[in-house]
GROMACS .gro file of C-alpha atoms in nm:
model
  488
    1GLU     CA    1  -2.452  14.342   2.116
    2VAL     CA    2  -2.628  14.125   2.376
    3LEU     CA    3  -2.459  13.808   2.252
    4GLY     CA    4  -2.124  13.986   2.275
    5PHE     CA    5  -2.199  14.075   2.637
    6VAL     CA    6  -2.265  13.708   2.725
    7VAL     CA    7  -1.951  13.580   2.550
    8ALA     CA    8  -1.734  13.852   2.704
    9ALA     CA    9  -1.862  13.775   3.053
   10ARG     CA   10  -1.785  13.407   3.007
   11ARG     CA   11  -1.438  13.484   2.875
   12ARG     CA   12  -1.356  13.708   3.171
   13ALA     CA   13  -1.483  13.449   3.416
   14ARG     CA   14  -1.246  13.185   3.280
   15ALA     CA   15  -0.939  13.350   3.134
   16VAL     CA   16  -0.793  13.543   3.429
   17MET     CA   17  -0.454  13.434   3.563
   18ILE     CA   18  -0.395  13.485   3.936
   19THR     CA   19  -0.134  13.760   3.928
   20ASP     CA   20  -0.165  14.090   4.116
   21ASP     CA   21  -0.299  14.270   3.809
   22ALA     CA   22  -0.528  13.986   3.713
   23TYR     CA   23  -0.658  13.956   4.069
   24GLY     CA   24  -0.752  14.322   4.056
   25ARG     CA   25  -0.933  14.269   3.726
   26TRP     CA   26  -1.110  13.962   3.863
   27LYS     CA   27  -1.218  14.157   4.170
   28SER     CA   28  -1.369  14.430   3.953
   29LEU     CA   29  -1.571  14.166   3.765
   30VAL     CA   30  -1.716  13.996   4.075
   31PRO     CA   31  -2.057  14.175   4.051
   32PHE     CA   32  -2.091  14.057   3.689
   33VAL     CA   33  -1.985  13.691   3.693
   34TYR     CA   34  -2.121  13.598   4.039
   35ASP     CA   35  -2.479  13.602   4.156
   36TRP     CA   36  -2.360  13.624   4.518
   37PHE     CA   37  -2.017  13.647   4.675
   38ALA     CA   38  -1.881  13.668   5.030
   39HIS     CA   39  -1.514  13.685   5.131
   40THR     CA   40  -1.367  13.652   5.478
   41ARG     CA   41  -1.007  13.648   5.588
   42THR     CA   42  -0.950  13.377   5.847
   43SER     CA   43  -0.738  13.431   6.156
   44TRP     CA   44  -0.554  13.101   6.114
   45PRO     CA   45  -0.483  12.870   5.819
   46SER     CA   46  -0.786  12.657   5.736
   47LEU     CA   47  -0.760  12.330   5.545
   48CYS     CA   48  -1.131  12.245   5.562
   49ALA     CA   49  -1.466  12.415   5.503
   50ARG     CA   50  -1.805  12.240   5.483
   51TRP     CA   51  -2.165  12.345   5.434
   52GLY     CA   52  -2.387  12.250   5.725
   53GLU     CA   53  -2.761  12.225   5.778
   54VAL     CA   54  -3.010  12.500   5.686
   55LEU     CA   55  -3.142  12.652   6.011
   56ASP     CA   56  -3.417  12.870   5.863
   57ALA     CA   57  -3.509  13.039   5.536
   58ASN     CA   58  -3.738  13.297   5.376
   59ASP     CA   59  -3.791  13.439   5.026
   60HIS     CA   60  -3.474  13.649   5.038
   61ARG     CA   61  -3.214  13.446   5.224
   62SER     CA   62  -3.140  13.130   5.420
   63ARG     CA   63  -2.943  13.094   5.741
   64GLN     CA   64  -2.709  12.799   5.709
   65ARG     CA   65  -2.427  12.656   5.913
   66VAL     CA   66  -2.073  12.660   5.778
   67TYR     CA   67  -1.797  12.456   5.943
   68LEU     CA   68  -1.443  12.592   5.923
   69THR     CA   69  -1.124  12.456   6.077
   70GLU     CA   70  -0.837  12.655   6.229
   71GLN     CA   71  -0.480  12.530   6.221
   72THR     CA   72  -0.319  12.714   6.511
   73GLU     CA   73   0.046  12.723   6.607
   74GLY     CA   74  -0.025  12.553   6.940
   75THR     CA   75   0.056  12.842   7.174
   76THR     CA   76   0.008  13.218   7.197
   77ALA     CA   77   0.297  13.465   7.216
   78SER     CA   78   0.277  13.438   7.595
   79GLY     CA   79   0.303  13.059   7.584
   80LYS     CA   80  -0.064  12.989   7.655
   81PRO     CA   81  -0.189  12.676   7.471
   82THR     CA   82  -0.409  12.751   7.170
   83PRO     CA   83  -0.614  12.448   7.060
   84ASN     CA   84  -0.679  12.362   6.700
   85THR     CA   85  -1.048  12.425   6.639
   86ILE     CA   86  -1.354  12.353   6.432
   87LEU     CA   87  -1.555  12.674   6.411
   88VAL     CA   88  -1.930  12.629   6.398
   89CYS     CA   89  -2.054  12.938   6.210
   90GLN     CA   90  -2.380  13.065   6.067
   91ALA     CA   91  -2.394  13.230   5.725
   92GLU     CA   92  -2.669  13.439   5.569
   93VAL     CA   93  -2.692  13.297   5.219
   94VAL     CA   94  -2.877  13.534   4.987
   95ARG     CA   95  -3.126  13.381   4.744
   96PRO     CA   96  -3.048  13.382   4.369
   97ARG     CA   97  -3.095  13.721   4.197
   98VAL     CA   98  -3.136  13.904   4.527
   99ALA     CA   99  -2.784  14.033   4.604
  100ALA     CA  100  -2.714  14.386   4.483
  101ALA     CA  101  -2.385  14.449   4.300
  102GLU     CA  102  -2.258  14.680   4.575
  103HIS     CA  103  -2.301  14.402   4.831
  104MET     CA  104  -2.037  14.195   4.647
  105ILE     CA  105  -1.766  14.460   4.678
  106PHE     CA  106  -1.526  14.347   4.950
  107ASP     CA  107  -1.201  14.418   5.132
  108GLU     CA  108  -0.975  14.113   5.103
  109HIS     CA  109  -0.819  14.189   5.443
  110ALA     CA  110  -1.151  14.197   5.631
  111LYS     CA  111  -1.397  13.942   5.768
  112SER     CA  112  -1.737  13.915   5.607
  113PRO     CA  113  -2.031  14.037   5.818
  114ILE     CA  114  -2.252  13.758   5.682
  115LEU     CA  115  -2.053  13.493   5.874
  116LYS     CA  116  -2.113  13.472   6.250
  117LYS     CA  117  -1.929  13.240   6.489
  118GLU     CA  118  -2.160  13.022   6.696
  119LYS     CA  119  -1.911  12.811   6.892
  120ALA     CA  120  -1.574  12.638   6.864
  121LEU     CA  121  -1.493  12.269   6.908
  122TRP     CA  122  -1.141  12.205   7.034
  123HIS     CA  123  -0.976  11.937   6.824
  124PRO     CA  124  -0.692  11.702   6.932
  125GLY     CA  125  -0.447  11.803   6.660
  126GLU     CA  126  -0.482  12.005   6.341
  127VAL     CA  127  -0.768  11.902   6.114
  128ASN     CA  128  -0.646  11.779   5.775
  129ARG     CA  129  -0.982  11.665   5.638
  130MET     CA  130  -1.342  11.706   5.751
  131ARG     CA  131  -1.667  11.555   5.627
  132CYS     CA  132  -2.034  11.585   5.732
  133VAL     CA  133  -2.293  11.309   5.738
  134PRO     CA  134  -2.538  11.389   5.452
  135GLY     CA  135  -2.874  11.488   5.597
  136LYS     CA  136  -2.721  11.507   5.946
  137GLU     CA  137  -2.460  11.774   5.883
  138ASN     CA  138  -2.418  11.840   6.256
  139VAL     CA  139  -2.228  11.508   6.270
  140LEU     CA  140  -1.868  11.583   6.172
  141LEU     CA  141  -1.587  11.339   6.096
  142THR     CA  142  -1.223  11.445   6.098
  143HIS     CA  143  -0.876  11.328   6.005
  144THR     CA  144  -0.567  11.453   6.187
  145ASP     CA  145  -0.208  11.328   6.207
  146ALA     CA  146  -0.322  11.004   6.373
  147PRO     CA  147  -0.459  10.660   6.281
  148GLU     CA  148  -0.809  10.732   6.415
  149VAL     CA  149  -1.109  10.909   6.262
  150PHE     CA  150  -1.289  11.131   6.515
  151VAL     CA  151  -1.664  11.194   6.523
  152PHE     CA  152  -1.807  11.515   6.673
  153ASP     CA  153  -2.156  11.653   6.726
  154ALA     CA  154  -2.174  12.023   6.632
  155ASN     CA  155  -2.495  12.052   6.837
  156GLY     CA  156  -2.304  11.963   7.153
  157PRO     CA  157  -2.118  12.205   7.380
  158GLY     CA  158  -1.797  12.368   7.263
  159GLY     CA  159  -1.501  12.545   7.422
  160LYS     CA  160  -1.446  12.485   7.792
  161GLN     CA  161  -1.786  12.326   7.836
  162SER     CA  162  -1.727  11.954   7.906
  163ALA     CA  163  -1.370  11.980   7.765
  164CYS     CA  164  -1.130  11.699   7.849
  165LYS     CA  165  -0.798  11.793   8.008
  166ARG     CA  166  -0.469  11.649   7.888
  167ALA     CA  167  -0.144  11.581   8.070
  168ASP     CA  168   0.030  11.874   7.895
  169GLY     CA  169  -0.234  12.119   8.019
  170THR     CA  170  -0.424  12.148   7.689
  171GLN     CA  171  -0.789  12.055   7.644
  172TYR     CA  172  -1.006  11.906   7.370
  173THR     CA  173  -1.376  11.863   7.300
  174PRO     CA  174  -1.466  11.497   7.361
  175PRO     CA  175  -1.553  11.312   7.039
  176THR     CA  176  -1.876  11.114   7.032
  177ALA     CA  177  -1.682  10.822   6.882
  178CYS     CA  178  -1.336  10.721   6.764
  179LEU     CA  179  -1.317  10.507   6.450
  180ARG     CA  180  -1.026  10.268   6.482
  181GLY     CA  181  -0.845  10.011   6.275
  182HIS     CA  182  -0.564  10.190   6.090
  183THR     CA  183  -0.214  10.095   6.204
  184GLU     CA  184  -0.049  10.410   6.069
  185ASN     CA  185  -0.158  10.770   6.033
  186ALA     CA  186  -0.465  10.829   5.815
  187GLU     CA  187  -0.449  11.199   5.729
  188TYR     CA  188  -0.661  11.280   5.422
  189ALA     CA  189  -0.870  11.003   5.263
  190LEU     CA  190  -1.216  11.028   5.422
  191ALA     CA  191  -1.573  10.986   5.293
  192VAL     CA  192  -1.927  10.932   5.422
  193SER     CA  193  -2.193  10.755   5.217
  194THR     CA  194  -2.500  10.945   5.101
  195VAL     CA  195  -2.719  10.678   5.261
  196GLY     CA  196  -2.654  10.439   5.546
  197GLU     CA  197  -2.400  10.644   5.746
  198VAL     CA  198  -2.109  10.430   5.627
  199VAL     CA  199  -1.760  10.580   5.663
  200ALA     CA  200  -1.450  10.502   5.456
  201SER     CA  201  -1.091  10.603   5.529
  202GLY     CA  202  -0.750  10.544   5.378
  203GLY     CA  203  -0.406  10.595   5.525
  204LYS     CA  204  -0.034  10.544   5.516
  205ASP     CA  205  -0.086  10.177   5.603
  206GLU     CA  206  -0.215  10.136   5.243
  207LYS     CA  207  -0.551  10.011   5.377
  208VAL     CA  208  -0.907  10.122   5.314
  209MET     CA  209  -1.119  10.087   5.628
  210ILE     CA  210  -1.500  10.077   5.649
  211TRP     CA  211  -1.712  10.160   5.954
  212GLU     CA  212  -2.084  10.195   6.023
  213LEU     CA  213  -2.170  10.475   6.265
  214GLY     CA  214  -2.467  10.274   6.393
  215ASP     CA  215  -2.221  10.036   6.558
  216ALA     CA  216  -2.169  10.295   6.832
  217SER     CA  217  -2.514  10.213   6.973
  218THR     CA  218  -2.555   9.848   6.866
  219GLY     CA  219  -2.211   9.725   6.969
  220GLY     CA  220  -2.128   9.601   6.618
  221GLY     CA  221  -1.788   9.611   6.451
  222ALA     CA  222  -1.471   9.422   6.538
  223ARG     CA  223  -1.448   9.560   6.890
  224GLY     CA  224  -1.253   9.260   7.015
  225LYS     CA  225  -0.948   9.383   6.823
  226GLU     CA  226  -0.896   9.657   7.083
  227GLU     CA  227  -0.727   9.420   7.328
  228LYS     CA  228  -0.517   9.258   7.056
  229GLU     CA  229  -0.390   9.567   6.874
  230GLY     CA  230  -0.389   9.842   7.132
  231SER     CA  231  -0.407  10.196   6.996
  232GLY     CA  232  -0.221  10.143   6.668
  233ALA     CA  233   0.093  10.328   6.564
  234PRO     CA  234   0.244  10.596   6.789
  235VAL     CA  235   0.072  10.931   6.746
  236VAL     CA  236   0.293  11.221   6.644
  237GLY     CA  237   0.147  11.572   6.614
  238GLY     CA  238  -0.218  11.486   6.666
  239GLY     CA  239  -0.477  11.243   6.793
  240LEU     CA  240  -0.523  11.091   7.137
  241SER     CA  241  -0.310  10.866   7.355
  242SER     CA  242  -0.420  10.513   7.448
  243THR     CA  243  -0.537  10.640   7.787
  244GLU     CA  244  -0.738  10.920   7.627
  245LEU     CA  245  -0.890  10.690   7.367
  246ALA     CA  246  -1.012  10.464   7.646
  247ARG     CA  247  -1.235  10.749   7.772
  248HIS     CA  248  -1.443  10.751   7.456
  249THR     CA  249  -1.658  10.515   7.251
  250SER     CA  250  -1.455  10.319   6.998
  251ILE     CA  251  -1.594  10.174   6.676
  252TRP     CA  252  -1.370   9.920   6.505
  253ALA     CA  253  -1.363   9.874   6.129
  254ARG     CA  254  -1.607   9.619   5.984
  255VAL     CA  255  -1.416   9.577   5.656
  256GLU     CA  256  -1.052   9.620   5.557
  257PHE     CA  257  -0.938   9.640   5.193
  258SER     CA  258  -0.580   9.582   5.075
  259GLY     CA  259  -0.438   9.645   4.729
  260HIS     CA  260  -0.270   9.984   4.726
  261THR     CA  261   0.108   9.992   4.756
  262ASP     CA  262   0.148  10.348   4.884
  263THR     CA  263  -0.040  10.610   5.088
  264ILE     CA  264  -0.410  10.638   5.003
  265GLU     CA  265  -0.498  11.001   4.930
  266ASP     CA  266  -0.876  10.996   4.879
  267VAL     CA  267  -1.186  10.775   4.886
  268CYS     CA  268  -1.545  10.824   4.772
  269PHE     CA  269  -1.871  10.627   4.775
  270ASN     CA  270  -2.110  10.553   4.493
  271PRO     CA  271  -2.383  10.810   4.580
  272ARG     CA  272  -2.650  10.550   4.497
  273ASN     CA  273  -2.496  10.254   4.676
  274GLU     CA  274  -2.315  10.268   5.011
  275ARG     CA  275  -2.159   9.925   4.944
  276GLU     CA  276  -1.952  10.047   4.650
  277LEU     CA  277  -1.656  10.283   4.678
  278CYS     CA  278  -1.342  10.399   4.504
  279SER     CA  279  -0.993  10.488   4.631
  280VAL     CA  280  -0.684  10.655   4.482
  281GLY     CA  281  -0.333  10.703   4.611
  282ASP     CA  282   0.033  10.781   4.571
  283ASP     CA  283   0.085  10.450   4.390
  284ARG     CA  284  -0.096  10.625   4.098
  285ASN     CA  285  -0.366  10.357   4.102
  286MET     CA  286  -0.744  10.363   4.133
  287PHE     CA  287  -0.937  10.079   4.297
  288PHE     CA  288  -1.308  10.001   4.310
  289TRP     CA  289  -1.431   9.806   4.614
  290ASP     CA  290  -1.750   9.625   4.716
  291THR     CA  291  -1.817   9.569   5.087
  292ARG     CA  292  -2.058   9.285   5.006
  293THR     CA  293  -1.787   9.070   4.849
  294LYS     CA  294  -1.506   9.234   5.051
  295LYS     CA  295  -1.297   9.232   4.735
  296ALA     CA  296  -1.180   9.471   4.465
  297ALA     CA  297  -1.445   9.523   4.197
  298GLY     CA  298  -1.221   9.700   3.948
  299PHE     CA  299  -0.876   9.846   3.906
  300ALA     CA  300  -0.696  10.108   3.695
  301LYS     CA  301  -0.319  10.079   3.716
  302GLY     CA  302  -0.131  10.399   3.644
  303ALA     CA  303  -0.448  10.609   3.637
  304HIS     CA  304  -0.226  10.921   3.642
  305ALA     CA  305   0.140  10.988   3.565
  306ASP     CA  306   0.201  11.088   3.928
  307ASP     CA  307   0.030  11.074   4.270
  308VAL     CA  308  -0.352  11.070   4.247
  309HIS     CA  309  -0.484  11.322   4.500
  310CYS     CA  310  -0.862  11.317   4.469
  311VAL     CA  311  -1.163  11.125   4.340
  312ALA     CA  312  -1.538  11.189   4.310
  313TRP     CA  313  -1.833  10.979   4.186
  314SER     CA  314  -2.124  11.109   3.979
  315ALA     CA  315  -2.468  11.100   4.142
  316PHE     CA  316  -2.635  11.102   3.798
  317GLU     CA  317  -2.430  10.841   3.612
  318GLU     CA  318  -2.306  10.552   3.825
  319HIS     CA  319  -2.037  10.462   3.575
  320VAL     CA  320  -1.867  10.807   3.582
  321ILE     CA  321  -1.580  10.889   3.819
  322VAL     CA  322  -1.350  11.194   3.817
  323THR     CA  323  -0.992  11.204   3.945
  324GLY     CA  324  -0.724  11.472   3.982
  325GLY     CA  325  -0.354  11.437   4.039
  326LYS     CA  326  -0.010  11.578   4.090
  327ASP     CA  327   0.043  11.557   3.714
  328THR     CA  328  -0.195  11.861   3.690
  329THR     CA  329  -0.455  11.668   3.488
  330VAL     CA  330  -0.821  11.597   3.561
  331LYS     CA  331  -0.960  11.271   3.422
  332VAL     CA  332  -1.317  11.155   3.366
  333TRP     CA  333  -1.352  10.777   3.373
  334ASP     CA  334  -1.616  10.529   3.257
  335ARG     CA  335  -1.569  10.235   3.489
  336ARG     CA  336  -1.755  10.006   3.247
  337THR     CA  337  -1.464  10.028   3.003
  338LEU     CA  338  -1.190   9.952   3.259
  339SER     CA  339  -1.024   9.611   3.239
  340ASP     CA  340  -0.689   9.445   3.292
  341SER     CA  341  -0.593   9.539   2.938
  342SER     CA  342  -0.750   9.887   2.922
  343ASN     CA  343  -0.742  10.179   3.162
  344GLU     CA  344  -0.799  10.472   2.928
  345ALA     CA  345  -0.990  10.771   3.064
  346MET     CA  346  -1.302  10.891   2.881
  347HIS     CA  347  -1.174  11.252   2.893
  348THR     CA  348  -0.851  11.416   3.011
  349PHE     CA  349  -0.848  11.789   3.091
  350ASP     CA  350  -0.522  11.983   3.117
  351ASP     CA  351  -0.669  12.320   3.219
  352HIS     CA  352  -0.479  12.333   3.552
  353THR     CA  353  -0.117  12.443   3.575
  354ASP     CA  354  -0.032  12.279   3.910
  355SER     CA  355  -0.122  11.982   4.129
  356VAL     CA  356  -0.497  11.916   4.147
  357LEU     CA  357  -0.582  11.869   4.515
  358CYS     CA  358  -0.959  11.827   4.537
  359VAL     CA  359  -1.269  11.755   4.330
  360ASP     CA  360  -1.642  11.777   4.401
  361MET     CA  361  -1.931  11.662   4.181
  362HIS     CA  362  -2.223  11.903   4.144
  363PRO     CA  363  -2.518  11.751   4.336
  364GLN     CA  364  -2.784  11.915   4.119
  365ALA     CA  365  -2.634  11.945   3.768
  366LYS     CA  366  -2.549  11.639   3.558
  367GLY     CA  367  -2.200  11.641   3.413
  368VAL     CA  368  -2.076  11.933   3.623
  369PHE     CA  369  -1.792  11.917   3.877
  370MET     CA  370  -1.526  12.149   4.015
  371THR     CA  371  -1.160  12.102   4.094
  372ALA     CA  372  -0.901  12.308   4.281
  373ASP     CA  373  -0.524  12.328   4.253
  374GLU     CA  374  -0.216  12.427   4.445
  375VAL     CA  375  -0.187  12.775   4.294
  376GLY     CA  376  -0.537  12.888   4.390
  377ARG     CA  377  -0.744  12.811   4.082
  378VAL     CA  378  -1.092  12.656   4.107
  379ASN     CA  379  -1.220  12.524   3.772
  380VAL     CA  380  -1.579  12.428   3.699
  381PHE     CA  381  -1.613  12.165   3.424
  382ASP     CA  382  -1.902  12.006   3.236
  383TYR     CA  383  -1.790  11.682   3.072
  384SER     CA  384  -2.114  11.662   2.874
  385LYS     CA  385  -1.992  11.963   2.670
  386VAL     CA  386  -1.667  11.805   2.552
  387GLY     CA  387  -1.638  11.862   2.177
  388ALA     CA  388  -1.943  12.090   2.162
  389GLU     CA  389  -1.953  12.311   1.854
  390GLN     CA  390  -1.827  12.665   1.918
  391SER     CA  391  -1.808  12.981   1.714
  392ALA     CA  392  -1.470  13.153   1.675
  393GLU     CA  393  -1.579  13.411   1.931
  394GLN     CA  394  -1.684  13.144   2.181
  395ALA     CA  395  -1.360  12.951   2.132
  396LYS     CA  396  -1.164  13.256   2.246
  397ALA     CA  397  -1.326  13.220   2.587
  398GLY     CA  398  -1.185  12.867   2.623
  399PRO     CA  399  -1.294  12.509   2.558
  400ALA     CA  400  -1.665  12.434   2.589
  401HIS     CA  401  -1.611  12.191   2.878
  402LEU     CA  402  -1.451  12.462   3.097
  403VAL     CA  403  -1.758  12.644   3.223
  404PHE     CA  404  -1.607  12.879   3.482
  405GLN     CA  405  -1.287  12.968   3.667
  406HIS     CA  406  -1.300  13.102   4.020
  407SER     CA  407  -0.989  13.318   4.066
  408GLY     CA  408  -1.046  13.469   4.409
  409HIS     CA  409  -0.779  13.285   4.605
  410ARG     CA  410  -0.415  13.392   4.642
  411GLY     CA  411  -0.292  13.067   4.799
  412THR     CA  412  -0.335  12.691   4.779
  413VAL     CA  413  -0.702  12.588   4.776
  414TRP     CA  414  -0.735  12.298   5.019
  415ASP     CA  415  -1.108  12.238   5.022
  416ILE     CA  416  -1.410  12.298   4.799
  417GLN     CA  417  -1.774  12.194   4.820
  418TRP     CA  418  -2.096  12.258   4.633
  419ASN     CA  419  -2.380  12.355   4.866
  420PRO     CA  420  -2.614  12.052   4.884
  421TYR     CA  421  -2.911  12.282   4.954
  422ASP     CA  422  -2.844  12.569   4.711
  423SER     CA  423  -2.768  12.497   4.345
  424TRP     CA  424  -2.449  12.642   4.192
  425THR     CA  425  -2.342  12.780   4.530
  426ALA     CA  426  -1.999  12.679   4.660
  427CYS     CA  427  -1.747  12.731   4.938
  428SER     CA  428  -1.369  12.726   4.902
  429THR     CA  429  -1.085  12.783   5.146
  430SER     CA  430  -0.719  12.862   5.082
  431VAL     CA  431  -0.393  12.897   5.272
  432GLY     CA  432  -0.102  13.111   5.159
  433ASP     CA  433   0.160  13.371   5.245
  434PHE     CA  434  -0.065  13.650   5.120
  435GLN     CA  435  -0.368  13.555   5.327
  436ASN     CA  436  -0.586  13.272   5.456
  437THR     CA  437  -0.929  13.295   5.299
  438LEU     CA  438  -1.279  13.149   5.306
  439GLN     CA  439  -1.506  13.237   5.015
  440LEU     CA  440  -1.875  13.160   4.963
  441TRP     CA  441  -1.998  13.216   4.610
  442ARG     CA  442  -2.267  13.147   4.353
  443VAL     CA  443  -2.203  13.148   3.978
  444ASN     CA  444  -2.413  13.393   3.777
  445ASP     CA  445  -2.663  13.182   3.583
  446LEU     CA  446  -2.580  13.369   3.261
  447ILE     CA  447  -2.249  13.180   3.267
  448TYR     CA  448  -2.385  12.825   3.254
  449ARG     CA  449  -2.738  12.847   3.113
  450ASP     CA  450  -2.817  12.788   2.746
  451GLU     CA  451  -2.678  13.081   2.552
  452GLU     CA  452  -2.987  13.139   2.338
  453GLU     CA  453  -3.203  13.141   2.650
  454CYS     CA  454  -2.973  13.400   2.808
  455VAL     CA  455  -2.983  13.618   2.498
  456ARG     CA  456  -3.364  13.613   2.491
  457GLU     CA  457  -3.374  13.724   2.852
  458LEU     CA  458  -3.114  13.996   2.803
  459GLU     CA  459  -3.291  14.127   2.493
  460GLN     CA  460  -3.562  14.250   2.728
  461HIS     CA  461  -3.301  14.469   2.895
  462ARG     CA  462  -3.110  14.573   2.582
  463ASP     CA  463  -3.136  14.947   2.645
  464ILE     CA  464  -3.001  14.916   2.999
  465ILE     CA  465  -2.713  14.686   2.896
  466CYS     CA  466  -2.614  14.908   2.604
  467GLY     CA  467  -2.650  15.229   2.803
  468ARG     CA  468  -2.941  15.364   2.601
  469ALA     CA  469  -3.190  15.381   2.888
  470ALA     CA  470  -3.006  15.664   3.061
  471LEU     CA  471  -2.970  15.846   2.729
  472LYS     CA  472  -3.343  15.819   2.660
  473GLN     CA  473  -3.425  15.948   3.008
  474SER     CA  474  -3.200  16.250   2.956
  475GLU     CA  475  -3.351  16.341   2.617
  476PRO     CA  476  -3.657  16.573   2.642
  477SER     CA  477  -3.968  16.462   2.460
  478VAL     CA  478  -4.121  16.666   2.171
  479LYS     CA  479  -4.405  16.775   2.398
  480GLU     CA  480  -4.159  16.891   2.665
  481GLU     CA  481  -3.965  17.091   2.402
  482LYS     CA  482  -4.287  17.268   2.282
  483ASN     CA  483  -4.385  17.348   2.641
  484GLY     CA  484  -4.039  17.486   2.696
  485ARG     CA  485  -4.071  17.716   2.392
  486ARG     CA  486  -4.407  17.845   2.513
  487HIS     CA  487  -4.262  17.935   2.853
  488ARG     CA  488  -3.977  18.114   2.683
   0.00000   0.00000   0.00000
């Protein structure tokens, strides 16, 4: 009976399709398959959500920053300018096994009370991609429809405080630095190294650019290029003009990599080495780069059958990289086996039904990563479980490598991230006709822990799970029955 409960919970967590009926079933299962869950409907479409620093914590909860972007329409109904924003929020993240089931019941049209707005940074253009500096999460880097990468300090003033005015009457929060070097718009590919504060970006110019944030104070970087190249390509829809860029500190790229033949969609660093990175793009190729040699260190031609949208690097196994693409597949690669004559992936997963847009490696669990697609599905995989032996009952729940499916979004999921300070806790944000949504969630540990271990724990609560506890409480004891007969 207990084993059946575990298997059924895992099946429900993974097998739900995102239709109206299935969404209702998923919603009813939230208290069972999640340890903690918070849902908030956002006022504007949001393409980016990031976990920030932990502000304080106790035995029951932690207070942690969450950064969320807003993609406004530019003006209000009355014609008043409405800036695109980065919301600096604070979330009360409940500790594992603390949240009561009733606290996870939610109204999908409401905002969650656990998320409080602290301030708003006004951004010059809509934010397409946002990253935080690991260990200094108050330092934010953003991509918009412009060649530059902008750096902001979330601890600085927001809103009208110290805002810069523009010729069209709008305002923006001044960036602490502008990373320059791209000659065409760089809209999505953006990464920050785990150590060293090194930044990588890719763009429509088919280039991968490398900066070091320390150059802002030391004067390093190819700053002399400013006079030669001006402000790069004309900015359409976002970014700053040449005059506006001149107001702020510029950091020019230290290294420039060429090799891609189409727009670069994503980049990532080796978590153990800030000098090694990987990039993928619309040319369907994957490149490995080394800033020490300033050359390509590996190459996989035709890594996917269509555009490659995302890439992530394992922090536990330096040879493992994961990619996702427009061809709906997720691939796990062993870079040691890649050569000019071989570019076969170690594993290929076809559990998505639409374009895979983003991927994030679990920072605390070896082999685990999650991906998100265009129809709202977030899948959690464990490549170490590929080919694991399953019973017939377990196989009904899905393949062993598919650990969990998060089915709470009704639109395209644009960003996902594991919480670096809270294991198996994630954030995801989606945009769609039905609603724009931010969700913070933690997977119930019964889903991913060793099954035998879970059964042993649940055996201690067999009567409650099987409904016998209430029955026992309602049945009078023999002594009570005798006392009752005496009174009669």
